[in-house]
Each structure stands twice: as C-alpha cells, then as structure tokens.
Coordinates of C-alpha atoms in Angstrom, one line a residue:
M1 CA 0.0 0.0 0.0
N2 CA 1.5 3.4 -1.0
I3 CA 1.5 6.3 1.3
D4 CA -1.2 8.2 -0.5
L5 CA -3.7 5.4 -0.3
F6 CA -2.8 4.9 3.4
L7 CA -3.4 8.6 4.0
L8 CA -6.7 8.5 2.1
I9 CA -7.9 5.6 4.3
I10 CA -6.9 7.6 7.5
V11 CA -8.7 10.7 6.2
V12 CA -11.9 8.8 5.4
I13 CA -11.9 7.1 8.9
T14 CA -11.2 10.5 10.6
A15 CA -13.9 12.2 8.5
L16 CA -16.5 9.6 9.6
A17 CA -15.3 10.0 13.2
F18 CA -16.0 13.8 12.8
D19 CA -19.4 13.1 11.4
F20 CA -20.1 10.8 14.4
T21 CA -19.1 13.6 16.9
N22 CA -21.2 16.0 14.9
G23 CA -24.2 13.7 15.4
F24 CA -24.0 13.5 19.2
H25 CA -22.8 17.1 19.5
D26 CA -25.7 18.6 17.6
T27 CA -28.6 16.3 18.6
G28 CA -29.5 18.9 21.1
N29 CA -30.3 21.3 18.3
A30 CA -33.3 19.2 17.3
M31 CA -34.5 17.5 20.4
A32 CA -33.5 19.5 23.5
T33 CA -36.7 21.5 23.7
S34 CA -38.9 18.5 23.1
I35 CA -37.1 16.6 25.9
A36 CA -37.1 19.6 28.2
S37 CA -40.9 20.2 27.8
G38 CA -41.7 16.5 28.2
A39 CA -43.1 16.2 24.6
L40 CA -40.8 13.3 23.9
A41 CA -39.1 10.8 26.2
P42 CA -35.3 11.2 25.9
K43 CA -34.5 7.9 24.3
V44 CA -37.4 8.1 21.9
A45 CA -36.3 11.6 20.9
V46 CA -32.7 10.7 20.0
A47 CA -33.9 7.6 18.2
L48 CA -36.3 9.7 16.1
S49 CA -33.6 12.3 15.5
A50 CA -31.2 9.6 14.3
V51 CA -33.6 8.2 11.7
L52 CA -34.5 11.6 10.4
N53 CA -30.9 12.8 10.3
L54 CA -30.2 9.7 8.2
I55 CA -33.0 10.5 5.8
G56 CA -32.1 14.2 5.6
A57 CA -28.5 13.5 4.5
F58 CA -29.8 12.1 1.2
L59 CA -32.0 15.1 0.3
S60 CA -29.3 17.6 -0.7
T61 CA -25.6 17.9 -1.7
A62 CA -25.4 21.7 -2.2
V63 CA -23.6 22.2 1.1
A64 CA -21.1 19.4 0.3
A65 CA -20.2 21.3 -2.9
T66 CA -19.6 24.5 -0.9
I67 CA -17.2 22.7 1.5
A68 CA -15.4 20.9 -1.3
K69 CA -14.9 23.8 -3.7
G70 CA -15.9 27.1 -2.1
L71 CA -13.6 27.6 0.9
I72 CA -10.0 26.7 -0.2
D73 CA -8.2 26.4 -3.5
S74 CA -8.8 22.8 -4.4
S75 CA -5.6 22.7 -6.5
I76 CA -3.4 22.9 -3.4
V77 CA -5.4 20.4 -1.3
S78 CA -3.4 17.5 0.1
L79 CA -4.4 14.5 2.2
E80 CA -2.3 15.7 5.1
L81 CA -4.1 19.1 5.0
V82 CA -7.5 17.5 5.0
F83 CA -6.6 15.2 7.9
A84 CA -5.2 18.1 10.0
G85 CA -8.4 20.1 9.4
L86 CA -10.6 17.2 10.6
V87 CA -8.5 16.8 13.7
G88 CA -9.1 20.5 14.5
G89 CA -12.9 20.0 14.1
I90 CA -13.0 16.8 16.2
V91 CA -10.9 18.2 19.1
W92 CA -13.1 21.3 19.3
N93 CA -16.3 19.3 19.1
L94 CA -15.2 17.0 22.0
M95 CA -13.9 19.9 24.2
T96 CA -17.2 21.9 23.9
W97 CA -19.2 18.7 24.4
L98 CA -17.3 18.0 27.6
L99 CA -18.1 21.6 28.8
G100 CA -21.7 21.3 27.7
I101 CA -21.4 24.3 25.3
P102 CA -23.5 24.2 22.1
S103 CA -20.8 25.5 19.7
S104 CA -20.8 25.0 16.0
S105 CA -19.5 21.8 14.5
S106 CA -19.6 23.3 11.1
H107 CA -17.4 26.2 12.1
A108 CA -15.1 23.9 13.9
L109 CA -14.6 21.8 10.7
I110 CA -14.2 24.9 8.5
G111 CA -11.8 26.5 11.0
G112 CA -9.7 23.3 11.1
I113 CA -9.4 23.2 7.4
V114 CA -8.6 26.8 7.0
G115 CA -6.0 26.7 9.7
A116 CA -4.4 23.6 8.1
T117 CA -4.4 25.4 4.7
I118 CA -2.7 28.5 6.1
A119 CA -0.1 26.2 7.7
A120 CA 0.5 24.4 4.5
V121 CA 0.6 27.1 1.8
G122 CA -0.2 30.4 3.5
S123 CA -3.3 32.6 3.5
H124 CA -3.4 32.8 -0.3
G125 CA -4.7 29.2 -0.4
V126 CA -7.9 30.3 1.4
L127 CA -10.8 31.6 -0.7
W128 CA -11.6 34.4 1.7
K129 CA -14.5 35.7 -0.4
G130 CA -16.1 32.3 -0.1
I131 CA -15.5 32.2 3.7
V132 CA -17.1 35.6 4.1
S133 CA -20.1 35.0 1.8
K134 CA -20.8 31.4 2.5
V135 CA -19.9 31.0 6.1
L136 CA -19.5 34.3 8.2
V137 CA -22.3 36.4 6.7
P138 CA -24.8 33.6 6.7
A139 CA -23.9 32.7 10.3
V140 CA -24.6 36.2 11.6
I141 CA -27.7 36.7 9.5
A142 CA -29.1 33.2 10.4
A143 CA -28.6 33.6 14.1
I144 CA -30.2 37.1 14.2
L145 CA -33.0 35.8 12.0
A146 CA -33.6 32.8 14.2
I147 CA -33.8 35.0 17.3
L148 CA -36.3 37.3 15.6
V149 CA -38.4 34.6 14.1
G150 CA -38.4 32.6 17.3
A151 CA -39.4 35.6 19.4
I152 CA -42.2 36.6 17.0
A153 CA -43.5 33.0 16.7
T154 CA -43.5 32.5 20.4
W155 CA -45.3 35.8 21.0
L156 CA -47.9 34.9 18.4
V157 CA -48.4 31.5 20.0
Y158 CA -49.1 32.9 23.4
R159 CA -51.2 35.7 22.0
I160 CA -53.4 33.3 20.0
T161 CA -53.8 30.9 23.0
R162 CA -54.5 33.6 25.5
G163 CA -57.5 32.6 27.6
I164 CA -57.0 28.9 27.1
S165 CA -56.0 27.0 30.2
E166 CA -52.3 26.3 30.5
K167 CA -52.9 22.6 30.9
R168 CA -54.8 22.3 27.5
T169 CA -52.2 24.5 25.8
E170 CA -49.3 22.4 27.0
A171 CA -50.9 19.2 26.0
G172 CA -51.7 20.4 22.5
F173 CA -48.3 21.8 21.8
R174 CA -46.6 18.7 23.0
Y175 CA -48.2 16.9 20.1
G176 CA -47.2 19.7 17.8
Q177 CA -43.6 19.3 18.9
W178 CA -43.5 15.8 17.5
G179 CA -43.7 17.3 14.1
S180 CA -41.6 20.4 14.6
A181 CA -38.7 18.5 16.3
S182 CA -38.8 15.9 13.5
L183 CA -38.6 18.7 10.9
V184 CA -35.5 20.1 12.6
S185 CA -33.8 16.7 12.6
L186 CA -34.6 16.3 8.9
A187 CA -33.2 19.8 8.2
H188 CA -30.1 19.1 10.3
G189 CA -29.4 16.0 8.1
T190 CA -29.7 18.1 4.9
N191 CA -27.1 20.6 6.2
D192 CA -24.6 19.0 8.6
A193 CA -24.0 15.6 7.1
Q194 CA -23.1 17.4 3.8
K195 CA -20.1 19.0 5.4
T196 CA -18.3 15.7 6.0
M197 CA -19.3 14.6 2.5
G198 CA -17.6 17.7 1.2
V199 CA -14.4 16.9 3.2
I200 CA -14.2 13.3 1.9
F201 CA -15.0 14.7 -1.6
L202 CA -11.9 17.0 -1.2
A203 CA -9.7 14.1 -0.2
L204 CA -10.9 12.0 -3.1
M205 CA -10.1 14.9 -5.5
S206 CA -6.7 15.2 -4.0
Y207 CA -6.0 11.5 -4.4
G208 CA -7.3 11.6 -7.9
A209 CA -10.2 9.1 -7.3
V210 CA -12.7 11.7 -8.6
S211 CA -12.5 14.5 -11.1
K212 CA -12.0 18.0 -9.8
T213 CA -14.9 19.0 -12.1
A214 CA -17.3 16.5 -10.4
S215 CA -20.4 18.2 -8.9
M216 CA -21.3 15.8 -6.1
P217 CA -19.6 13.1 -4.0
P218 CA -20.0 9.4 -4.9
L219 CA -23.0 7.5 -3.5
W220 CA -20.9 5.5 -1.0
V221 CA -19.7 8.8 0.6
I222 CA -23.2 10.0 1.1
V223 CA -24.3 6.6 2.6
C224 CA -21.3 6.4 5.0
C225 CA -21.7 10.0 6.2
A226 CA -25.4 9.6 6.7
I227 CA -24.9 6.4 8.8
A228 CA -22.1 7.9 10.9
M229 CA -24.1 11.0 11.8
A230 CA -27.2 8.9 12.6
L231 CA -25.1 6.6 14.9
G232 CA -23.7 9.6 16.7
T233 CA -27.1 11.2 17.0
Y234 CA -28.5 8.1 18.7
L235 CA -26.0 8.4 21.5
G236 CA -27.8 11.5 22.5
G237 CA -25.2 14.1 23.3
W238 CA -26.9 14.6 26.7
R239 CA -24.5 17.3 27.9
I240 CA -25.5 19.6 25.0
I241 CA -29.1 18.7 25.3
R242 CA -29.1 19.7 28.9
T243 CA -27.6 23.1 28.3
L244 CA -30.0 24.0 25.4
G245 CA -33.1 22.5 27.1
K246 CA -32.6 23.6 30.7
G247 CA -29.7 26.1 30.9
L248 CA -30.6 28.9 28.4
V249 CA -34.4 29.2 28.8
E250 CA -37.0 27.3 30.8
I251 CA -38.8 25.7 27.9
K252 CA -42.6 25.1 27.8
S253 CA -44.3 23.2 24.9
P254 CA -45.6 26.4 23.1
Q255 CA -42.1 27.9 23.1
G256 CA -40.5 24.6 22.0
M257 CA -42.8 24.2 19.0
A258 CA -42.2 27.9 18.0
A259 CA -38.4 27.5 18.4
E260 CA -38.2 24.3 16.5
S261 CA -40.4 25.5 13.6
S262 CA -38.3 28.7 13.3
S263 CA -35.0 26.6 13.3
A264 CA -36.3 24.2 10.6
A265 CA -37.3 27.0 8.3
V266 CA -34.0 28.8 8.5
I267 CA -31.9 25.7 8.2
L268 CA -33.8 24.3 5.2
L269 CA -33.6 27.7 3.4
S270 CA -29.8 27.8 3.9
A271 CA -29.4 24.2 2.7
H272 CA -31.3 25.1 -0.4
F273 CA -28.8 27.9 -1.2
G274 CA -25.8 25.9 -0.2
Y275 CA -24.8 28.0 2.8
A276 CA -22.7 26.1 5.4
L277 CA -24.2 27.8 8.4
S278 CA -24.2 26.5 11.9
T279 CA -27.3 24.6 12.9
T280 CA -26.3 25.1 16.5
Q281 CA -26.3 28.8 16.2
V282 CA -29.7 28.8 14.5
C283 CA -31.3 26.5 17.0
T284 CA -29.8 28.3 20.0
G285 CA -31.0 31.6 18.5
S286 CA -34.5 30.2 18.2
V287 CA -34.5 29.0 21.8
L288 CA -33.2 32.4 22.9
G289 CA -35.9 34.1 20.9
S290 CA -38.5 31.8 22.5
G291 CA -37.4 33.2 25.9
L292 CA -37.7 36.7 24.7
G293 CA -41.0 36.2 23.0
K294 CA -42.8 34.6 26.0
P295 CA -44.6 37.0 28.2
G296 CA -42.6 37.0 31.5
G297 CA -40.1 34.6 30.0
E298 CA -36.6 34.3 31.5
V299 CA -33.3 34.1 29.6
R300 CA -30.1 33.2 31.4
W301 CA -27.8 35.7 29.9
G302 CA -24.7 34.3 31.6
V303 CA -25.2 31.1 29.8
A304 CA -25.9 32.9 26.5
G305 CA -22.8 35.0 26.9
R306 CA -20.6 31.9 27.3
M307 CA -22.1 30.4 24.2
G308 CA -21.4 33.6 22.4
V309 CA -17.7 33.6 23.4
A310 CA -17.5 30.0 22.3
W311 CA -18.9 30.9 18.9
L312 CA -16.4 33.7 18.4
V313 CA -13.4 31.6 19.2
T314 CA -14.5 28.4 17.4
L315 CA -12.9 29.3 14.0
P316 CA -9.5 30.5 15.3
L317 CA -9.0 27.8 17.9
A318 CA -10.1 25.0 15.7
G319 CA -7.8 26.5 13.0
L320 CA -4.9 26.6 15.5
V321 CA -5.4 22.9 16.3
G322 CA -5.6 22.1 12.5
A323 CA -2.4 24.1 11.8
L324 CA -0.4 22.4 14.6
T325 CA -1.6 19.0 13.5
Y326 CA -0.5 19.8 9.9
W327 CA 2.9 20.9 11.0
I328 CA 3.5 17.8 13.1
V329 CA 2.3 15.3 10.5
H330 CA 4.1 17.1 7.6
F331 CA 7.4 17.5 9.6
I332 CA 7.5 13.8 10.5
G333 CA 6.2 12.8 7.1
G334 CA 5.3 9.5 5.5
Y335 CA 3.8 6.6 7.4
P336 CA 5.2 7.6 10.8
G337 CA 3.7 11.1 10.5
A338 CA 0.2 9.7 9.6
I339 CA 0.3 7.1 12.4
I340 CA 1.6 9.6 15.0
G341 CA -1.0 12.2 14.0
F342 CA -3.9 9.7 14.2
S343 CA -2.6 8.3 17.5
M344 CA -2.5 11.8 19.0
L345 CA -6.1 12.3 18.0
V346 CA -7.1 9.0 19.6
A347 CA -5.2 9.8 22.8
V348 CA -6.8 13.3 23.1
S349 CA -10.3 11.9 22.4
A350 CA -9.8 9.1 25.0
A351 CA -8.7 11.6 27.6
I352 CA -11.7 13.8 27.0
Y353 CA -14.1 10.9 27.2
I354 CA -12.5 9.6 30.4
R355 CA -12.8 13.1 31.9
S356 CA -16.5 13.2 31.0
R357 CA -17.2 10.0 32.9
K358 CA -16.3 11.6 36.2
V359 CA -19.7 13.4 36.1
K360 CA -22.3 11.5 34.0
V361 CA -25.2 12.9 32.1
D362 CA -27.7 10.6 30.4
H363 CA -31.4 10.2 29.7
R364 CA -32.0 9.7 33.4
N365 CA -30.8 13.1 34.7
V366 CA -30.8 15.4 31.6
N367 CA -33.9 17.2 32.8
E368 CA -32.7 18.0 36.4
D369 CA -33.4 21.6 37.4
W370 CA -30.8 24.2 36.5
E371 CA -30.0 25.8 39.9
G372 CA -27.4 26.0 42.7
S373 CA -23.9 27.4 42.9
L374 CA -20.9 26.1 41.0
T375 CA -18.5 27.8 43.4
A376 CA -19.7 25.8 46.3
G377 CA -18.1 22.4 47.2
L378 CA -19.0 19.3 45.3
E379 CA -21.8 17.4 46.9
G380 CA -23.9 14.4 46.1
T381 CA -23.0 11.1 44.5
E382 CA -21.5 10.8 41.1
D383 CA -24.8 9.5 39.6
Q384 CA -26.7 12.5 41.1
R385 CA -24.5 15.2 39.6
P386 CA -25.1 16.1 36.0
P387 CA -22.7 18.7 34.4
T388 CA -23.3 22.5 34.4
D389 CA -23.6 24.9 31.6
V390 CA -19.8 25.4 31.6
G391 CA -18.3 22.1 32.4
P392 CA -18.6 18.8 34.2
R393 CA -17.9 20.0 37.7
V394 CA -21.0 20.6 39.8
G395 CA -21.5 22.3 43.1
G396 CA -24.4 23.6 45.1
A397 CA -27.2 22.1 46.9
P398 CA -27.1 18.5 48.2
S399 CA -29.7 17.6 45.6
G400 CA -27.0 17.8 43.0
R401 CA -28.8 20.4 40.9
L402 CA -27.1 22.6 38.4
G403 CA -25.3 25.9 38.5
S404 CA -27.1 29.1 37.6
D405 CA -26.1 31.5 34.9
D406 CA -24.0 33.5 37.3
D407 CA -21.7 30.6 38.0
T408 CA -18.0 30.9 37.2
V409 CA -15.5 28.3 36.3
S410 CA -11.7 28.3 36.5
A411 CA -9.2 26.7 34.2
G412 CA -8.6 24.0 36.8
N413 CA -12.1 22.8 36.5
I414 CA -11.9 22.0 32.8

C-alpha cells in the first residue's frame, strides 16, 4: 500500500469520526426543547432524530459542494491538509461537548481546514470571499433571523392561545412538537451531514479518485456519512441537550414548538442555497428568541454569553489545532507522520471521554433543574450530579442540581 492510499484511508476514517461527533454534539439542536418540555421521552427523541438525520442526509448535496470547492483552493489540497483540518474539528467538538457548550461543529470543521491550509501554503490558499459570503455572513444573519423569528413566533403562539388553560395549551403543543422537532432533525441532516461529505470529496479529488470537475460526491460517501451521523445522534449528546433544554431558557411546549419551527425554516432555506451555516447557532438563536417572546419569560444571559464567546473563538481555535496538526504530520512525514497524527487524535479523544465519565449525564438526569452554585463544594453522589452549563464540575445544593447563569469556572475545573 502506497503512502497516498494509506493517508486516504486515514482521512476517510477520521472524517467519519468527525461526522459521528457532529451527530452526538448537535442532537440537542433538534431534540433539546422536546425533551425539556416533556413532549418526547429522551430515548425516543434521540432515536427519532437519528432516523431523520439519516434521511435528511440524502436530500441535498449543495452544502457538500460548498465545503469541497468554495472555501479553499482545491488545486493545493493534500491529504495531510484534510486530515489536519478534521483533527481541528473533532478536538473542538469534543472539548465543547465536555463543557456542555452548544458550539458550531460546522465552524469547527471549517476553522480546522482553513488553519491547516494556512499552515500548508499560506493565507493565499484560502478563498476568503467564499469564507465571508458562504460562512461568516450567513452565520450572523441566520442567528439574528432565528432569534427574531423565534421571538415573534412565540409571542404569536401565546397571543393566540391567550384565555385557554395552560394545561390544555401544554398538552396540545406537545403533540405539535413531535412534528416540529422531527422537521429540525430532517433539516439538520440536509445541512450538517453534507459537510463531511464535502471533506471526503476534497480528499478523493486530492488523491485523484474523482474528477475536480465533479459536482457531487460518490454515493458511497453519502451513505457512509449519513450512517455515521445517525449513529452519533442516537448516542444523544446529553450534555449539550441539557444546556439547550434547561440552561438557556426554561422551555414550555408552546415555546418549544415555535423555536423548532423557526429553526427548521432557517436551516432548510440555507441548505437550499448551499450556505454552510451553523445549525447550532440557528437552534440556539431560536431558543433564545422563544425566551424573549414569551410574556414573563426568562433568559439566562450568563449562559448565553458563554455560548457567544465559544462561537467567536471556534474558527480561530479549531484553526490553531488544525495548523499544529498539519505541522506535526508534515514535519515527521510518511507513514510515521500519519500514524503519530492519528494516534495523537485517539489519545486526546480518549482523555476527554474519560474526563467526561467523572460526572455523567444521560437520559435519566438530563432534565434536572438548573440551579445551585458552581462555586460551592462538590456534593452528592456521582450519579446524582449532571454537568453544568460550563463544564462537568458541579457544586451547590445537596440535591445535585445545576449551577445558575451567574456561576463561574476556573481553568482548573476544565
């Protein structure tokens, strides 16, 4: 086996691993509000989301083409570069998942690839116009639009149902959430699975397995990416679900349906035009809007602020990891470089996973109340203490409930 084929195999495996992390990292986008409101049981919700993500991945390839051809100069793409970019995306996904922060998997991937490209050939290898027009501008517009649409939709829902008993309203909208949450999952599949398809498409073009003039990835790439994302989705990503469903806004069924419908509309529209936006930012914006639109609703601005910071640093920090990985793999070179680079990724991923097991979150405790003080001492048993909005460490009341939006975290807690 020659080195190029070996690198291609490593890249495909790493790309599918990224798609897997994308699945469990972003499940909260679709199902957090339905789980928080009680419209769907946690296990049922993630299973439904997995199936619909799988179906959605087959509905469009416009975003895959954007990733493959619209962000970096395809003539300078190498397998080392693609691998390094994927490492940047995976490491950022796992770190933010550990901390329970709903950051953008899309921007993590794009940042990793751009960082690796700059490390490889310099900034001239990046199509900055494509980055601005296809990534940055849509991200800002989509997030603002999601907040506005979510707020207006929520206000209208409560306005229309004014005078109807809360019990009847909650029951009716829980049924409605079955449809709206399903639509978000379908929309998520049409957008996020395409990004990994685009990366594998890049690798295949670099290897020469497909023509640089091809307009869409091979069928086997679409199938593999769809299955990897669906499997990741089924694991649930409970830490992210917890933050979106309980940490940002206290969700009721009318808010949940309004937020989910708003998210689905924005995501599907962007997928149609091939914009590689962040479904996380859209869904978080819709949830935030639902808190603003509900009369007397509460938004935890401390949690929202930490999310905003994570969004701002995703591209540069994922890019830094991608650049460092490229330098290491390229400097060592050949089979040793590829093996050491992949081994480093496995080691970092294993360390993050082991750290996450110290405080577990699953379908049993994902809906615990979000309250208490993070700065107080750790109390309660391990099984009683789900993670907070900023990390796995929990303090506060003996009941093991979560920190408020005013909590702080130090570097030593991460």
